[in-house]
Short mmCIF file of C-alpha atoms in Angstrom, two decimals:
data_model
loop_
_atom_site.label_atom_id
_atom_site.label_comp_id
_atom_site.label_asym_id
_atom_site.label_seq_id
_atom_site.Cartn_x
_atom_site.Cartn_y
_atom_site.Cartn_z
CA UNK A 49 6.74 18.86 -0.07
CA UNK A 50 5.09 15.17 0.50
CA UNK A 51 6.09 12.75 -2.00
CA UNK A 52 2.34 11.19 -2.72
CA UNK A 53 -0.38 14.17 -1.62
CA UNK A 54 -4.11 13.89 -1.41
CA UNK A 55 -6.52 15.42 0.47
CA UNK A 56 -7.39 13.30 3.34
CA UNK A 57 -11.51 14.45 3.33
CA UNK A 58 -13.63 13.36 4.74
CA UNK A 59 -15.07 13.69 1.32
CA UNK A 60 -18.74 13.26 1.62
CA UNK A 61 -20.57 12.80 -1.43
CA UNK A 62 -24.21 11.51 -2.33
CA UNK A 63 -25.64 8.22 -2.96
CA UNK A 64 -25.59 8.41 -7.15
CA UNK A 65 -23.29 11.06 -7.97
CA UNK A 66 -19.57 11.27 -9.30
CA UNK A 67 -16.93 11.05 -6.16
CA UNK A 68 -13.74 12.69 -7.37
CA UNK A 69 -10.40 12.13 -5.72
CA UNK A 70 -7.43 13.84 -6.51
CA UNK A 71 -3.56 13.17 -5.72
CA UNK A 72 -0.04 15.12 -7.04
CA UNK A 73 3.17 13.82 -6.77
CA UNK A 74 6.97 15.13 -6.82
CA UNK A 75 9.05 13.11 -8.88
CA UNK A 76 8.29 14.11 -12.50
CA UNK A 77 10.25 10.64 -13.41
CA UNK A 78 7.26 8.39 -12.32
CA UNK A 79 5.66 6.23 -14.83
CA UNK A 80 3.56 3.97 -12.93
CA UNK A 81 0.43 4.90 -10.99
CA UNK A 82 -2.15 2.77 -8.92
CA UNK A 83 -5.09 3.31 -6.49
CA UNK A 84 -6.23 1.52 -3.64
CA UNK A 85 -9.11 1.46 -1.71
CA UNK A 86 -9.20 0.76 1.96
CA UNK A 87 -11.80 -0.67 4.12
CA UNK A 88 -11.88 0.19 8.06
CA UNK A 89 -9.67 -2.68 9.20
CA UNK A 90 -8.93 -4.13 6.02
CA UNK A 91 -5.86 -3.89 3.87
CA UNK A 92 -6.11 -2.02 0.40
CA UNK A 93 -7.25 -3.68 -2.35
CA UNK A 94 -6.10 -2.56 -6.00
CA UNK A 95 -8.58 -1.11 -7.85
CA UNK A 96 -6.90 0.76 -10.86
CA UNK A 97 -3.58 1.06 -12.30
CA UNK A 98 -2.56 3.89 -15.04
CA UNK A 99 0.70 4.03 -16.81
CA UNK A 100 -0.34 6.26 -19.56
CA UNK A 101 -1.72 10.18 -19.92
CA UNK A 102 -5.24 10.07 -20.66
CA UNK A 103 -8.02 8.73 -19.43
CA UNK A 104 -8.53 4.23 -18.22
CA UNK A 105 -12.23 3.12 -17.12
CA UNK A 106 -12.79 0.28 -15.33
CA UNK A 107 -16.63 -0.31 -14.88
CA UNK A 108 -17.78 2.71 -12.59
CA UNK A 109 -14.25 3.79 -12.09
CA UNK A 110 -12.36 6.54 -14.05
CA UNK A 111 -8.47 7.08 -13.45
CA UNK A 112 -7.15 10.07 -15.38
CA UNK A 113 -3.27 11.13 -15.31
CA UNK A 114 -1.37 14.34 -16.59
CA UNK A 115 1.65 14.00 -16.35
CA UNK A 116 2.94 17.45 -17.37
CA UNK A 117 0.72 19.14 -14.57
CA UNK A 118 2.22 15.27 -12.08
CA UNK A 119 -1.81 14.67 -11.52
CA UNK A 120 -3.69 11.56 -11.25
CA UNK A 121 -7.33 11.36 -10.08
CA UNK A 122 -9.75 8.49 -9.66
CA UNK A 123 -14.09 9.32 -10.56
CA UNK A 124 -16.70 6.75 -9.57
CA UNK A 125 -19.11 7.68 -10.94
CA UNK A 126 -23.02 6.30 -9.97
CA UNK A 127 -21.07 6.22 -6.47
CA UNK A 128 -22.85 3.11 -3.79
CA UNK A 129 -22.22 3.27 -0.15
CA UNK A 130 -20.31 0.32 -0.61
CA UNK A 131 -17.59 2.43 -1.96
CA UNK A 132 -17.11 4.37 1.56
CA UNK A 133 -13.75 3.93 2.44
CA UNK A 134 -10.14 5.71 1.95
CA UNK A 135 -8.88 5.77 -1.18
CA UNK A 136 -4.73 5.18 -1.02
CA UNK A 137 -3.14 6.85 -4.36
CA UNK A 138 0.26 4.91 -4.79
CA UNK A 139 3.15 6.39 -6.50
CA UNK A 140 5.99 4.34 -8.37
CA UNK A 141 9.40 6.37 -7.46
CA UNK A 142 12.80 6.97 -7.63
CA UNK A 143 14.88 3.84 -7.12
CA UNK A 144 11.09 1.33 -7.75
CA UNK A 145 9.71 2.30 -4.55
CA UNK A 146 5.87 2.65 -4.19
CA UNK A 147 5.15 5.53 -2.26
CA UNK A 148 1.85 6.24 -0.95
CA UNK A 149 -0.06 9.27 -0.25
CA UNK A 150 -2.22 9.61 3.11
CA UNK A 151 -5.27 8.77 2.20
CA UNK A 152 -9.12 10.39 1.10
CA UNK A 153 -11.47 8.97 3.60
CA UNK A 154 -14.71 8.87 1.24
CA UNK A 155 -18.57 8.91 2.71
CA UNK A 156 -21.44 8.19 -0.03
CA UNK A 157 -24.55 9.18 1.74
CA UNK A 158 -27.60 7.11 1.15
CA UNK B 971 -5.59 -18.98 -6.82
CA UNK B 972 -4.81 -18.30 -3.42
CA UNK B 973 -4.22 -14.67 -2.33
CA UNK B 974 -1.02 -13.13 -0.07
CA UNK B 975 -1.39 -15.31 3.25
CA UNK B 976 0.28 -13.33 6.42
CA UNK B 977 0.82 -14.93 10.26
CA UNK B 978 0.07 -14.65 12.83
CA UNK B 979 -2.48 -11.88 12.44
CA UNK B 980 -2.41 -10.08 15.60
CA UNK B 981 0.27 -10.31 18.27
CA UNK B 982 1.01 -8.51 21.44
CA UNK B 983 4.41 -8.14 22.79
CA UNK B 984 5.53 -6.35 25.59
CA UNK B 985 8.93 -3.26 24.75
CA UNK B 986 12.43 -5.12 24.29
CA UNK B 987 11.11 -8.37 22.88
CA UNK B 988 11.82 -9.10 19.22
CA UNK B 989 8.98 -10.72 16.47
CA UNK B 990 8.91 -12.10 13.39
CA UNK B 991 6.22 -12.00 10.90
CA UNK B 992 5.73 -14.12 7.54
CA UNK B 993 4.49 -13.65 4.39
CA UNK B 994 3.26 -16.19 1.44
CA UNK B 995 3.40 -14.81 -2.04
CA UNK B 996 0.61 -15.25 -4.18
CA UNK B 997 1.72 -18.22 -6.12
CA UNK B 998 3.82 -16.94 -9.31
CA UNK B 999 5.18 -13.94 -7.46
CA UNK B 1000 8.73 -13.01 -6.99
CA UNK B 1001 8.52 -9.87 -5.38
CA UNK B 1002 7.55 -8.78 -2.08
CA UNK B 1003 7.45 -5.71 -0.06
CA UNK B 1004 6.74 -4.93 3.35
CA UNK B 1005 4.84 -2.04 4.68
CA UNK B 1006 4.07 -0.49 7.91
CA UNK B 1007 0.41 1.53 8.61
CA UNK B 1008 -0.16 3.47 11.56
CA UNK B 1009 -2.95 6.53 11.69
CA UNK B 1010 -0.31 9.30 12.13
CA UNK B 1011 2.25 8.29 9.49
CA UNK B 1012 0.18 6.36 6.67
CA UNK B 1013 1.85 3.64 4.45
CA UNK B 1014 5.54 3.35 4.74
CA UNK B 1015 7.64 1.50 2.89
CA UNK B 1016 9.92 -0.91 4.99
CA UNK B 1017 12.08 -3.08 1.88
CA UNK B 1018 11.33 -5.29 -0.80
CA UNK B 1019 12.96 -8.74 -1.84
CA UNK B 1020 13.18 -10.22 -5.04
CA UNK B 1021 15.17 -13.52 -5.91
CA UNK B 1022 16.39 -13.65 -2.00
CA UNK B 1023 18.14 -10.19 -2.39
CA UNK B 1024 16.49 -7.05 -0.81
CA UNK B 1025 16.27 -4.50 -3.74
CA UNK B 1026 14.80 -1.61 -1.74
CA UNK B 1027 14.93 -0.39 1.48
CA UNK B 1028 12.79 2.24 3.63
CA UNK B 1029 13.95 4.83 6.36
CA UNK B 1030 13.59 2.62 9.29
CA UNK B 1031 16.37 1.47 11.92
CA UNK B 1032 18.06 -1.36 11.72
CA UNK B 1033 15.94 -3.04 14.21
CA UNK B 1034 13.52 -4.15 11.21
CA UNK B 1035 15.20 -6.76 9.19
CA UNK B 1036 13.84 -9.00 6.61
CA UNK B 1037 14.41 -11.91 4.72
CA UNK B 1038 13.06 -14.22 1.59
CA UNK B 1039 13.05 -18.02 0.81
CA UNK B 1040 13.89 -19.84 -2.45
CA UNK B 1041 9.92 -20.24 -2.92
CA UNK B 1042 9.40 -16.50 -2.30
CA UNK B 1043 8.34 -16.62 1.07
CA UNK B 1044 9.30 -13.99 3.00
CA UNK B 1045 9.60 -13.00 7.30
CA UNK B 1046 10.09 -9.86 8.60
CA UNK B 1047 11.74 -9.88 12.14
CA UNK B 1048 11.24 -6.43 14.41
CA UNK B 1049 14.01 -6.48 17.84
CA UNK B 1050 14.01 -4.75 20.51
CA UNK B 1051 10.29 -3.65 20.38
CA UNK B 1052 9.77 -0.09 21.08
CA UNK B 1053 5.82 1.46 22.08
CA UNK B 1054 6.02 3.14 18.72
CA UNK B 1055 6.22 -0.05 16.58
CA UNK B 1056 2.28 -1.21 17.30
CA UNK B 1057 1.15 -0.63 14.19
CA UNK B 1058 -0.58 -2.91 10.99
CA UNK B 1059 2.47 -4.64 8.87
CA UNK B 1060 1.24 -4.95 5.59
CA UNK B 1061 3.22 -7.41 2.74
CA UNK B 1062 2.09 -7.30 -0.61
CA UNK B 1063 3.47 -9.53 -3.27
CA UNK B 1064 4.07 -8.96 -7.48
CA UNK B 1065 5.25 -10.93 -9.95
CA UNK B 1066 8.58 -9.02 -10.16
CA UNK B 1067 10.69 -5.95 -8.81
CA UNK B 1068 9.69 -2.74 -9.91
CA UNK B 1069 6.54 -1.18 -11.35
CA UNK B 1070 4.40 -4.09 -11.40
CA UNK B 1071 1.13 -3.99 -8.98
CA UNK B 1072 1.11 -4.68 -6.00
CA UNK B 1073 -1.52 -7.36 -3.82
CA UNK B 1074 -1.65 -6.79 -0.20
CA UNK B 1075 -2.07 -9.65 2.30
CA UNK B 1076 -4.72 -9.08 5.24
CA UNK B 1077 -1.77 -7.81 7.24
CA UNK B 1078 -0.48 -8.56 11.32
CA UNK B 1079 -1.56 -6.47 13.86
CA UNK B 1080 1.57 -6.04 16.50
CA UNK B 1081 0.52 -4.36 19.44
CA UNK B 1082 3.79 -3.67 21.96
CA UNK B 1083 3.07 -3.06 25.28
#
Protein backbone atom coordinates (compact mmCIF):
# COMPACT_ATOMS: atom_id res chain seq x y z
CA UNK A 1 0.00 0.00 0.00
CA UNK A 2 1.36 3.65 -1.21
CA UNK A 3 1.98 5.93 1.53
CA UNK A 4 0.14 9.23 -0.13
CA UNK A 5 -2.62 7.74 -2.90
CA UNK A 6 -4.65 9.69 -5.36
CA UNK A 7 -5.98 9.00 -8.43
CA UNK A 8 -3.76 10.28 -11.06
CA UNK A 9 -6.96 11.31 -13.70
CA UNK A 10 -6.89 12.78 -16.04
CA UNK A 11 -9.84 14.25 -14.30
CA UNK A 12 -11.71 16.27 -16.79
CA UNK A 13 -14.24 18.45 -15.52
CA UNK A 14 -16.26 21.54 -16.99
CA UNK A 15 -15.64 25.12 -17.16
CA UNK A 16 -18.01 26.22 -13.88
CA UNK A 17 -18.53 23.20 -12.00
CA UNK A 18 -17.07 21.65 -8.66
CA UNK A 19 -13.59 19.61 -9.44
CA UNK A 20 -13.20 17.10 -6.63
CA UNK A 21 -9.92 15.46 -5.79
CA UNK A 22 -9.48 12.88 -3.45
CA UNK A 23 -6.27 11.34 -1.61
CA UNK A 24 -5.91 8.46 1.47
CA UNK A 25 -3.05 7.91 3.36
CA UNK A 26 -1.45 5.03 5.67
CA UNK A 27 -0.16 6.33 8.71
CA UNK A 28 -3.17 6.98 10.98
CA UNK A 29 -0.50 9.18 13.17
CA UNK A 30 -0.48 12.13 10.62
CA UNK A 31 -1.63 15.44 11.73
CA UNK A 32 -0.62 17.72 9.11
CA UNK A 33 -2.02 17.86 5.57
CA UNK A 34 -1.29 20.21 2.51
CA UNK A 35 -2.08 20.42 -1.26
CA UNK A 36 -0.22 21.56 -4.05
CA UNK A 37 -0.91 22.40 -7.35
CA UNK A 38 1.43 21.90 -10.22
CA UNK A 39 1.81 23.65 -13.41
CA UNK A 40 3.43 21.78 -16.60
CA UNK A 41 7.04 22.73 -15.90
CA UNK A 42 6.57 24.55 -12.86
CA UNK A 43 7.16 23.54 -9.29
CA UNK A 44 4.06 23.18 -6.88
CA UNK A 45 2.78 25.94 -5.33
CA UNK A 46 0.86 25.59 -1.85
CA UNK A 47 -2.50 26.14 -2.06
CA UNK A 48 -4.16 24.72 1.20
CA UNK A 49 -3.06 23.34 4.37
CA UNK A 50 -5.53 21.36 6.94
CA UNK A 51 -4.55 20.23 10.34
CA UNK A 52 -7.95 19.73 11.67
CA UNK A 53 -11.21 17.27 10.81
CA UNK A 54 -13.73 19.27 9.20
CA UNK A 55 -14.03 21.33 6.61
CA UNK A 56 -11.14 24.90 5.68
CA UNK A 57 -12.21 27.25 2.59
CA UNK A 58 -9.98 29.31 1.05
CA UNK A 59 -11.78 31.49 -1.65
CA UNK A 60 -12.93 28.85 -4.37
CA UNK A 61 -11.09 26.12 -2.63
CA UNK A 62 -12.54 23.56 -0.13
CA UNK A 63 -10.11 21.07 1.79
CA UNK A 64 -12.04 18.57 3.90
CA UNK A 65 -10.19 15.82 6.19
CA UNK A 66 -11.52 12.67 8.13
CA UNK A 67 -9.32 11.42 9.86
CA UNK A 68 -11.02 8.28 11.21
CA UNK A 69 -11.82 7.09 7.53
CA UNK A 70 -7.35 8.80 6.80
CA UNK A 71 -9.20 11.05 3.89
CA UNK A 72 -8.47 14.42 2.73
CA UNK A 73 -9.97 15.97 -0.43
CA UNK A 74 -9.62 19.36 -2.06
CA UNK A 75 -13.27 21.03 -4.12
CA UNK A 76 -12.90 24.09 -6.34
CA UNK A 77 -15.66 24.89 -6.84
CA UNK A 78 -16.77 27.60 -9.94
CA UNK A 79 -13.61 25.66 -11.43
CA UNK A 80 -11.49 28.25 -14.41
CA UNK A 81 -9.20 26.70 -16.86
CA UNK A 82 -6.61 28.35 -15.10
CA UNK A 83 -6.85 25.73 -12.51
CA UNK A 84 -5.72 22.83 -15.09
CA UNK A 85 -2.91 21.31 -13.65
CA UNK A 86 -1.95 18.27 -11.15
CA UNK A 87 -2.91 18.58 -7.93
CA UNK A 88 0.08 17.04 -5.43
CA UNK A 89 -1.70 15.93 -1.96
CA UNK A 90 1.26 16.03 0.64
CA UNK A 91 1.28 13.95 3.66
CA UNK A 92 3.17 14.86 7.04
CA UNK A 93 4.64 11.28 8.31
CA UNK A 94 6.31 9.21 10.52
CA UNK A 95 9.64 10.63 11.64
CA UNK A 96 8.36 14.71 9.94
CA UNK A 97 8.71 13.58 6.52
CA UNK A 98 6.33 15.02 3.83
CA UNK A 99 5.32 12.40 1.67
CA UNK A 100 3.60 12.99 -1.46
CA UNK A 101 1.09 11.20 -3.41
CA UNK A 102 1.40 10.92 -7.40
CA UNK A 103 -0.52 13.35 -8.53
CA UNK A 104 -4.41 14.19 -10.19
CA UNK A 105 -3.71 15.72 -13.50
CA UNK A 106 -6.95 18.07 -13.67
CA UNK A 107 -8.55 19.43 -17.22
CA UNK A 108 -11.42 22.24 -16.82
CA UNK A 109 -12.94 22.36 -20.21
CA UNK A 110 -13.98 25.71 -21.51
CA UNK B 1 9.98 39.11 0.28
CA UNK B 2 11.94 37.13 -1.93
CA UNK B 3 10.87 33.53 -2.67
CA UNK B 4 13.21 30.04 -2.54
CA UNK B 5 16.02 30.99 -5.20
CA UNK B 6 17.68 27.60 -6.78
CA UNK B 7 21.01 27.48 -9.31
CA UNK B 8 21.80 26.81 -11.81
CA UNK B 9 18.45 25.87 -13.29
CA UNK B 10 19.20 23.39 -15.84
CA UNK B 11 22.45 21.48 -16.23
CA UNK B 12 23.63 18.67 -18.36
CA UNK B 13 26.27 16.33 -17.33
CA UNK B 14 27.49 13.46 -18.94
CA UNK B 15 27.39 9.55 -16.38
CA UNK B 16 30.35 9.55 -13.71
CA UNK B 17 30.59 13.29 -13.20
CA UNK B 18 29.45 14.68 -9.86
CA UNK B 19 27.09 18.21 -9.36
CA UNK B 20 26.14 20.33 -6.91
CA UNK B 21 23.06 22.28 -6.66
CA UNK B 22 22.11 25.30 -4.20
CA UNK B 23 19.35 26.47 -2.55
CA UNK B 24 18.41 30.05 -0.83
CA UNK B 25 15.82 29.92 1.86
CA UNK B 26 13.17 32.27 1.82
CA UNK B 27 14.46 34.77 4.24
CA UNK B 28 13.30 33.70 7.94
CA UNK B 29 13.46 30.01 7.13
CA UNK B 30 15.40 27.40 8.91
CA UNK B 31 14.37 24.43 7.30
CA UNK B 32 14.97 22.99 4.05
CA UNK B 33 14.28 19.88 2.19
CA UNK B 34 15.27 18.53 -0.96
CA UNK B 35 13.20 16.65 -3.39
CA UNK B 36 13.60 14.75 -6.49
CA UNK B 37 10.58 14.63 -9.47
CA UNK B 38 10.75 12.40 -12.26
CA UNK B 39 7.38 11.18 -14.31
CA UNK B 40 7.68 7.49 -13.21
CA UNK B 41 8.40 7.91 -9.49
CA UNK B 42 6.66 11.36 -8.44
CA UNK B 43 8.02 13.48 -5.48
CA UNK B 44 10.62 11.87 -3.39
CA UNK B 45 11.95 12.95 -0.51
CA UNK B 46 15.88 13.20 -0.55
CA UNK B 47 16.72 14.91 3.38
CA UNK B 48 16.04 17.91 5.16
CA UNK B 49 18.42 20.29 7.23
CA UNK B 50 17.64 22.39 9.96
CA UNK B 51 20.26 24.42 12.12
CA UNK B 52 23.23 22.74 9.84
CA UNK B 53 22.15 19.18 10.99
CA UNK B 54 20.23 16.90 8.51
CA UNK B 55 17.05 15.80 10.47
CA UNK B 56 15.60 13.51 7.79
CA UNK B 57 16.76 11.46 5.27
CA UNK B 58 15.13 9.66 2.08
CA UNK B 59 15.88 6.13 0.49
CA UNK B 60 18.50 7.22 -1.86
CA UNK B 61 22.31 6.03 -2.09
CA UNK B 62 24.85 7.62 -0.69
CA UNK B 63 25.84 9.25 -3.82
CA UNK B 64 23.32 12.24 -2.91
CA UNK B 65 24.73 14.20 -0.11
CA UNK B 66 23.74 17.49 1.21
CA UNK B 67 24.70 20.19 3.25
CA UNK B 68 23.46 23.70 5.01
CA UNK B 69 25.16 27.07 5.89
CA UNK B 70 24.92 29.17 9.08
CA UNK B 71 22.43 31.54 7.00
CA UNK B 72 20.34 28.52 5.92
CA UNK B 73 21.59 28.09 2.65
CA UNK B 74 21.77 24.88 1.56
CA UNK B 75 23.75 22.60 -1.67
CA UNK B 76 22.99 19.38 -2.61
CA UNK B 77 25.96 17.52 -4.34
CA UNK B 78 24.95 14.23 -6.67
CA UNK B 79 28.56 11.89 -7.61
CA UNK B 80 29.05 9.65 -9.81
CA UNK B 81 26.06 10.56 -12.11
CA UNK B 82 24.12 7.66 -13.23
CA UNK B 83 21.35 7.97 -16.58
CA UNK B 84 18.68 7.53 -13.96
CA UNK B 85 19.43 10.71 -11.95
CA UNK B 86 18.05 13.33 -14.87
CA UNK B 87 15.31 14.34 -13.20
CA UNK B 88 13.77 18.03 -11.61
CA UNK B 89 15.48 18.64 -7.94
CA UNK B 90 13.10 20.49 -6.13
CA UNK B 91 14.15 22.45 -2.50
CA UNK B 92 11.56 23.92 -0.61
CA UNK B 93 12.21 25.91 2.49
CA UNK B 94 9.96 26.44 6.10
CA UNK B 95 10.45 28.26 8.90
CA UNK B 96 11.32 25.16 11.00
CA UNK B 97 11.64 21.21 11.04
CA UNK B 98 8.61 19.39 11.05
CA UNK B 99 4.99 20.05 10.10
CA UNK B 100 5.27 23.48 9.01
CA UNK B 101 4.52 24.22 5.08
CA UNK B 102 6.53 23.88 2.80
CA UNK B 103 7.60 26.68 -0.35
CA UNK B 104 9.17 25.16 -3.29
CA UNK B 105 11.90 26.95 -5.29
CA UNK B 106 11.54 26.85 -9.28
CA UNK B 107 13.75 23.78 -9.09
CA UNK B 108 17.20 22.53 -11.41
CA UNK B 109 16.74 20.55 -14.21
CA UNK B 110 19.89 17.89 -14.35
CA UNK B 111 19.90 16.10 -17.41
CA UNK B 112 22.92 13.20 -17.39
CA UNK B 113 23.93 12.02 -20.46
Amino acid sequence: QKEVEQNSGPLSVPEGAIASLNCTYSDRGSQSFFWYRQYSGKSPELIMSIYSNGDKEDGRFTAQLNKASQYVSLLIRDSQPSDSATYLCAVIQGAQKLVFGQGTRLTINP
Amino acid sequence: KAGVTQTPRYLIKTRGQQVTLSCSPISGHRSVSWYQQTPGQGLQFLFEYFSETQRNKGNFPGRFSGRQFSNSRSEMNVSTLELGDSALYLCASSLSTGVNEQFFGPGTRLTVL
